[in-house]
Amino acid sequence: MARLEAVKLAILFHDPPWKPWTVLGRLPGLHERLYQVFRDSVDYALRGAGRGSYEELKEELKKGLRVHELQGALFLAVLAGELGRRRVGDAADAAFEALRLLCRRDPSVERADAFSSALDRLVVHAAENALGRKLGTNRLAYKNPFDPELVIVYSSSPSIDRLEEFVRVYAGTVAGLVERACSAGGNHGCSLLLAHAASLLMEHIWYRVFPGQAPPADTRVPGHTVFDHASAAMAMANWFSGARDREAAPRGYLVVADLASVQSWIGEARRLRDMWAASWLASFLAWRTVEPLVERYGPDVLLQPPARLHPFYTAWLLSKLGFRKWSDLEKGARESRAVDVLRRVLEPWFQGWPVDPTVPSRAVLVLPPEAGSRDEIERLVAAGYSGAWRSIASELAGYVEELVESLKQNTSLVGKHRELR
């Protein structure tokens, strides 16, 4: 599991969010600026990862490490250095191992990256064969893949000052939240918690610092973002984490968990509130059925619906970070810069326990071989579903007991009132 977490963390950083601008040569000197500003954290991380000095890392450029990959490694090094200097348990070790994997272009990282980009590369190769030349563009745009006429053209690049701010805010927030949760003695492994928090916050903080700037993963096929690609590649890591060469075949499971009977509950609703309640119950059960697998292997195993912007997943992660209620988050925001950033990026769309009943009742998961045998996975999914019903029954039993006790007290008071009369 430790290796799997490190592979996924390396993949998350292998294409930094500003990659398209770097590929087009619009951010010259960014890696030098990042090193100058975050020298202490980077040097600490490189030593922890056994990678020597920054100058040695730059030499990797001559051996095939591309400029945006060097920048991604520096970005990861800033986070790893923050975790290491804060002495955040096995989270720092996972970040150091991820940095090692990224710097040496480990086959597991490369294979997951290539497998998740297969369709893009087929499109590009087909176009190049038809045109008889290499495909390239100097225009940076983001297109709607269903209607390419809908396009956003970026005429300017993000400033290096703002990119520096993004790196600082992101690394400080993730490290601060993981440190806070681990020092409080949470029941979730620090390295796994790092994988969850790092994945959730990357996209949110980017759009907080750069609103409206959706970075295309491939400037030649600009129909999905860097964040979309990272999510797909991290999902594929579940099948390639043990790869020893760049021709390895995928190994693992594709799991479909379908609550087939829920449509009958919703169809029997006679009022709008009943329909909402039935739909919400279906959404809750769908999440709780797969929750043990998401908790154990990371958010990327949830292929459909994705964990990104998933209200139940977000509520679960907040509880693991120590915030069981939104008011806990608001209180913590007054005491911690990291918590305040978390509150600000979540507030526009999430403010407490999920009330959105639109989570599909059918989930598709990508699981690694470590998940066990097919029978074991089936039992785990079934146990998640039955456990969800037990938790509902337990909550309802508690409410019924309180209601009965309240009625008894009210009945007693009415009797005494009659005696007095």
XYZ file of N, CA and C in Angstrom, residues 3-12 14 97-98 100-116 232-251:
150
model
N 3.720 1.812 -1.395
C 4.183 2.108 -2.744
C 3.048 2.667 -3.594
N 1.869 2.084 -3.477
C 0.731 2.548 -4.262
C 0.431 4.012 -3.965
N 0.461 4.395 -2.697
C 0.220 5.789 -2.321
C 1.284 6.705 -2.913
N 2.549 6.262 -2.887
C 3.634 7.076 -3.431
C 3.509 7.225 -4.944
N 3.136 6.143 -5.632
C 2.956 6.206 -7.087
C 1.864 7.214 -7.443
N 0.752 7.165 -6.719
C -0.350 8.087 -7.006
C 0.050 9.531 -6.732
N 0.815 9.754 -5.672
C 1.258 11.108 -5.357
C 2.204 11.615 -6.444
N 3.080 10.747 -6.941
C 3.979 11.139 -8.029
C 3.184 11.512 -9.276
N 2.145 10.740 -9.577
C 1.320 11.015 -10.753
C 0.588 12.345 -10.612
N 0.119 12.649 -9.407
C -0.601 13.904 -9.183
C 0.255 15.106 -9.553
N 3.096 14.908 -11.651
C 3.946 14.739 -12.837
C 3.626 15.765 -13.916
N 9.264 9.304 -1.168
C 9.259 8.185 -2.109
C 8.616 8.599 -3.433
N 7.552 9.393 -3.376
C 6.919 9.891 -4.602
C 7.897 10.736 -5.405
N 11.169 10.439 -5.411
C 12.127 9.519 -6.034
C 11.539 8.901 -7.302
N 10.291 8.447 -7.216
C 9.639 7.821 -8.371
C 9.503 8.798 -9.529
N 9.157 10.028 -9.220
C 8.947 11.035 -10.258
C 10.261 11.404 -10.932
N 11.311 11.573 -10.138
C 12.599 11.994 -10.694
C 13.221 10.926 -11.588
N 13.005 9.669 -11.246
C 13.614 8.615 -12.068
C 12.657 8.085 -13.133
N 11.497 8.731 -13.254
C 10.505 8.349 -14.256
C 10.197 6.855 -14.147
N 9.740 6.465 -12.983
C 9.465 5.071 -12.683
C 8.453 4.489 -13.677
N 8.649 3.240 -14.103
C 7.731 2.627 -15.078
C 6.269 2.633 -14.636
N 6.015 2.497 -13.339
C 4.627 2.492 -12.873
C 3.961 3.841 -13.122
N 4.721 4.921 -12.950
C 4.201 6.265 -13.209
C 4.025 6.477 -14.708
N 5.043 6.093 -15.477
C 5.008 6.282 -16.924
C 3.885 5.462 -17.570
N 3.700 4.235 -17.095
C 2.697 3.355 -17.708
C 1.282 3.849 -17.421
N 1.037 4.268 -16.183
C -0.287 4.799 -15.844
C -0.573 6.070 -16.634
N 0.451 6.907 -16.794
C 0.311 8.146 -17.562
C -0.033 7.829 -19.015
N 0.715 6.906 -19.612
C 0.496 6.571 -21.021
C -0.866 5.919 -21.238
N -1.262 5.025 -20.340
C -2.532 4.308 -20.492
C -3.711 5.263 -20.396
N -3.611 6.263 -19.518
C -4.711 7.219 -19.350
C -4.763 8.225 -20.490
N -7.485 10.555 -14.099
C -7.488 9.321 -14.891
C -6.202 8.532 -14.682
N -5.065 9.231 -14.652
C -3.781 8.546 -14.474
C -3.663 7.929 -13.086
N -4.173 8.633 -12.062
C -4.143 8.068 -10.705
C -5.041 6.836 -10.616
N -6.155 6.855 -11.338
C -7.022 5.668 -11.373
C -6.282 4.495 -12.013
N -5.561 4.774 -13.109
C -4.816 3.710 -13.777
C -3.650 3.202 -12.935
N -3.174 4.020 -11.996
C -2.093 3.579 -11.105
C -2.507 2.348 -10.310
N -3.796 2.190 -10.070
C -4.268 1.005 -9.355
C -3.988 -0.272 -10.139
N -3.861 -0.160 -11.447
C -3.585 -1.323 -12.293
C -2.113 -1.462 -12.672
N -1.327 -0.387 -12.423
C 0.069 -0.414 -12.874
C 1.083 -0.125 -11.770
N 0.667 -0.103 -10.509
C 1.588 0.289 -9.439
C 2.769 -0.665 -9.304
N 2.600 -1.905 -9.761
C 3.702 -2.865 -9.671
C 4.474 -3.021 -10.965
N 4.247 -2.117 -11.929
C 4.903 -2.239 -13.235
C 6.418 -2.128 -13.106
N 7.124 -3.019 -13.790
C 8.593 -2.985 -13.788
C 9.167 -2.551 -15.123
N 8.322 -2.429 -16.129
C 8.785 -1.938 -17.424
C 7.642 -1.189 -18.087
N 7.948 -0.526 -19.198
C 6.967 0.336 -19.854
C 6.040 -0.414 -20.806
N 6.100 -1.741 -20.779
C 5.194 -2.561 -21.588
C 4.277 -3.406 -20.714
N 4.255 -3.139 -19.408
C 3.480 -3.957 -18.471
C 1.992 -3.893 -18.797
N 1.318 -5.024 -18.610
C -0.130 -5.095 -18.815
C -0.849 -4.718 -17.525
N -2.062 -4.196 -17.630
C -2.809 -3.830 -16.415
C -3.195 -5.056 -15.602
N -3.173 -4.891 -14.268
C -3.567 -5.957 -13.348
C -4.439 -5.351 -12.261
